[in-house]
CSV table of C-alpha atoms in Angstrom, one decimal:
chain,number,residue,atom,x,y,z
A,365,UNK,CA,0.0,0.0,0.0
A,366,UNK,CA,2.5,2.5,0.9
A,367,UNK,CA,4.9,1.6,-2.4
A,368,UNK,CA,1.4,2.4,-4.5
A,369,UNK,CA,1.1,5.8,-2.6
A,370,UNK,CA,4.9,6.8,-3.1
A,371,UNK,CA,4.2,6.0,-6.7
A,372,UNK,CA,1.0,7.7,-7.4
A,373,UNK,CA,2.5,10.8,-5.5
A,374,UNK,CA,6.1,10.5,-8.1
A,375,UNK,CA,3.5,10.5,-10.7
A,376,UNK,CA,1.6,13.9,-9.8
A,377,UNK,CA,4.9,15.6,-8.3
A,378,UNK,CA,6.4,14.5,-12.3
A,379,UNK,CA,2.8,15.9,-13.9
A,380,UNK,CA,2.9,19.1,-12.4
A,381,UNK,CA,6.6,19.7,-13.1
A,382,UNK,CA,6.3,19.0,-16.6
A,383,UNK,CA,2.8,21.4,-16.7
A,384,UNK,CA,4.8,24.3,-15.2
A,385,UNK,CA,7.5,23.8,-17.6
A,386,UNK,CA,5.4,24.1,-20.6
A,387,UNK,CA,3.2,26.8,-19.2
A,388,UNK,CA,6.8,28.6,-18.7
A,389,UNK,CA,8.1,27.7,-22.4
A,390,UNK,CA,5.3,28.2,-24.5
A,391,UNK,CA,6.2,30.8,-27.1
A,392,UNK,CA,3.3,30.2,-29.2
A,393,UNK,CA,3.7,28.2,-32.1
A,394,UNK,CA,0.6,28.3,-33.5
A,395,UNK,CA,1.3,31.9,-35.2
A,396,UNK,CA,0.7,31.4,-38.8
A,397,UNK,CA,3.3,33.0,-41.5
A,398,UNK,CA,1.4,33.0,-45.1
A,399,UNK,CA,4.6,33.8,-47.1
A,400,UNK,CA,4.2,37.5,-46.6
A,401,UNK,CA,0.9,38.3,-46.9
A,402,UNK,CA,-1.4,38.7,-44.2
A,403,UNK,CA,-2.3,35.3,-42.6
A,404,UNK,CA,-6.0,33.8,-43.7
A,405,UNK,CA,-8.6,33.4,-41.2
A,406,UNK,CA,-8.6,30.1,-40.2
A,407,UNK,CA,-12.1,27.7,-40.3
A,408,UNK,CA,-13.6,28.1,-36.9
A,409,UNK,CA,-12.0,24.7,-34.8
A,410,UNK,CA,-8.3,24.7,-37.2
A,411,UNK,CA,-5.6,25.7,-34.8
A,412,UNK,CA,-3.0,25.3,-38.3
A,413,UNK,CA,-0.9,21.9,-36.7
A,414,UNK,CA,-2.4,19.4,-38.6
A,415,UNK,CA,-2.4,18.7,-42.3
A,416,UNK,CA,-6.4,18.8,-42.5
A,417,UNK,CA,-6.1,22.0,-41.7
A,418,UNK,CA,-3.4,23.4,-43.8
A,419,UNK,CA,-5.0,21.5,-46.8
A,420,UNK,CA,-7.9,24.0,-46.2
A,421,UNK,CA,-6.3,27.1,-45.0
A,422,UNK,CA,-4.0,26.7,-48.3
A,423,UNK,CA,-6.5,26.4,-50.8
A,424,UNK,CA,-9.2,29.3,-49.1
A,425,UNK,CA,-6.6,31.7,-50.6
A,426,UNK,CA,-6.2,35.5,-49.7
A,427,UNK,CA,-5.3,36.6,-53.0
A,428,UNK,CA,-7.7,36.4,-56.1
A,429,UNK,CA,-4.8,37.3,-58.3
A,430,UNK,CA,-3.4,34.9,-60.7
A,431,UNK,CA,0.6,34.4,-61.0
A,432,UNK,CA,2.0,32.3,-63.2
A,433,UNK,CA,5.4,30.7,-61.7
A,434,UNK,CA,6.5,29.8,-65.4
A,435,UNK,CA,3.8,27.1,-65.3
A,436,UNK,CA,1.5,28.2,-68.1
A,437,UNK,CA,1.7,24.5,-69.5
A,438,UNK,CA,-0.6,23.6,-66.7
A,439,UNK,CA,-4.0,25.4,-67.9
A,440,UNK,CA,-4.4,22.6,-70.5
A,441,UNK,CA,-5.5,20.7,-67.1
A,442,UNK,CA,-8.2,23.3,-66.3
A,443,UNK,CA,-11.4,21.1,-65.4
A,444,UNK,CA,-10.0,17.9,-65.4
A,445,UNK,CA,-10.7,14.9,-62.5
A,446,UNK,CA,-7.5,14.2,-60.4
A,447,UNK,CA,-8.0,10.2,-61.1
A,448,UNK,CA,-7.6,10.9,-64.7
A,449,UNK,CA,-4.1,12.3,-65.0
A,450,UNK,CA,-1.6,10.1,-66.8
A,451,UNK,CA,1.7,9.5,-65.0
A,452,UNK,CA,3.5,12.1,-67.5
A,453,UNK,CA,0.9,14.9,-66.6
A,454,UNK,CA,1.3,14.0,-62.6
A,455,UNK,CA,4.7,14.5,-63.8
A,456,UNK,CA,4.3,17.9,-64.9
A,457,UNK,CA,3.2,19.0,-62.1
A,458,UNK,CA,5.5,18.0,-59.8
A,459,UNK,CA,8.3,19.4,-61.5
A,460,UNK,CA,6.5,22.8,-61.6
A,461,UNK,CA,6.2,22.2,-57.3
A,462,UNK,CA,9.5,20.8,-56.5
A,463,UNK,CA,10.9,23.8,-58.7
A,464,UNK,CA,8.9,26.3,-56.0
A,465,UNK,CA,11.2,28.5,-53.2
A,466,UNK,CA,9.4,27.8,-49.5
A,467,UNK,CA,7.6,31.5,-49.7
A,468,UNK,CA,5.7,30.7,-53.4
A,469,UNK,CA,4.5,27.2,-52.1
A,470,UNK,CA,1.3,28.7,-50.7
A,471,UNK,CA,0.8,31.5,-53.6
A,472,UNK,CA,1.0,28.4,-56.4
A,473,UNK,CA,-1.7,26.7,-54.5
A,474,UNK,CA,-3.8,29.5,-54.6
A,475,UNK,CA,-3.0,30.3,-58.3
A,476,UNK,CA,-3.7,27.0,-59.7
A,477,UNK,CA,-6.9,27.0,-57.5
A,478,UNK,CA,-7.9,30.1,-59.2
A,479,UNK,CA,-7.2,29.0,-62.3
A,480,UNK,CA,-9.3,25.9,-61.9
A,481,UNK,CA,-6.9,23.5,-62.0
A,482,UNK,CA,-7.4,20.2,-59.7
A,483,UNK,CA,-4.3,18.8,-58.6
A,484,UNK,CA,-3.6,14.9,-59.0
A,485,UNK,CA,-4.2,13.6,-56.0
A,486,UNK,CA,-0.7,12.4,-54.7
A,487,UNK,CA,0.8,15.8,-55.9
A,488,UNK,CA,-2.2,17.7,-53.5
A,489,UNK,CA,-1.1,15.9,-50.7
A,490,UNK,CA,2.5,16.4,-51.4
A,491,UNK,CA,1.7,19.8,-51.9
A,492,UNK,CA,0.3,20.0,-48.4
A,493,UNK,CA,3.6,18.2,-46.6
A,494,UNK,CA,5.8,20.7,-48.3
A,495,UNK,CA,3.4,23.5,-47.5
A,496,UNK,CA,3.4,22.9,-43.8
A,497,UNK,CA,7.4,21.9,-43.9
A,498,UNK,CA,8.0,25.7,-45.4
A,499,UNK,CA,5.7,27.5,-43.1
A,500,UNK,CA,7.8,25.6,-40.5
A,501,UNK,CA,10.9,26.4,-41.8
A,502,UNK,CA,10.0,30.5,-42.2
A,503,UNK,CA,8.2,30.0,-38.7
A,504,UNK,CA,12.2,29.0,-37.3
A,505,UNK,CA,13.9,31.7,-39.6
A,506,UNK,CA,11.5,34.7,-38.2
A,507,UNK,CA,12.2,32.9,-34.9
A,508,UNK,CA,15.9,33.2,-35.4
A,509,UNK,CA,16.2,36.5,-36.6
């Protein structure tokens, strides 16, 4: 009886510990950079951690402007279901996104959004991971500086 009283007390002496140590080095995180624009409102419930939420707060878009990022190959695609690219087209656009710096991730999303373009489905999610990698990236470099 007395080792399971020691034991529970270690575990609530190591629980608070650990809650004022967070508490003390919480700088939050959650701050969004949008690759210098002003950040989008997030949908109501999205704290911007997960890739749900990116995949939406990426594709609500700020700007309506169009910019082409020397990708003007990829209107031929305007209107067409993301099961029906070939492996050449899914191709294409991949080279076009792995081409992209960290800050024009998030403005080719919106571009090809506005242009009415529907992403293959394995580049959209790639899209997403690279997204969130770059805002986490320019998150540590404003960080830094």
């Amino acid at each position: 009886m007395i080792v399971a009283v020691w034991i529970l007390l270690a575990l609530v002496v190591t629980g608070v510990v650990l809650y004022i140590h967070h508490r003390l080095t919480d700088n939050d995180e959650t701050a969004e950079v949008s690759f210098g624009q002003q950040p989008a409102e997030r949908p109501e419930g999205c704290c911007g951690q997960h890739l749900v939420c990116e995949k939406e707060s990426l594709l609500a878009g700020v700007s309506k402007q169009i910019v082409y990022y020397e990708d003007e190959e990829l209107d031929a695609f305007r209107g067409m279901n993301p099961e029906d690219y070939t492996d050449e087209q899914v191709e294409q656009f991949r080279d076009v996104l792995y081409t992209l710096r960290p800050e024009e991730i998030g403005g080719w999303a919106r571009s090809i959004q506005l242009r009415q373009i529907e992403l293959p489905t394995a580049v959209r999610d790639e899209l997403v991971m690279l997204a969130a990698e770059a805002r986490e990236t320019l998150n540590h470099a404003n960080a830094d500086a």
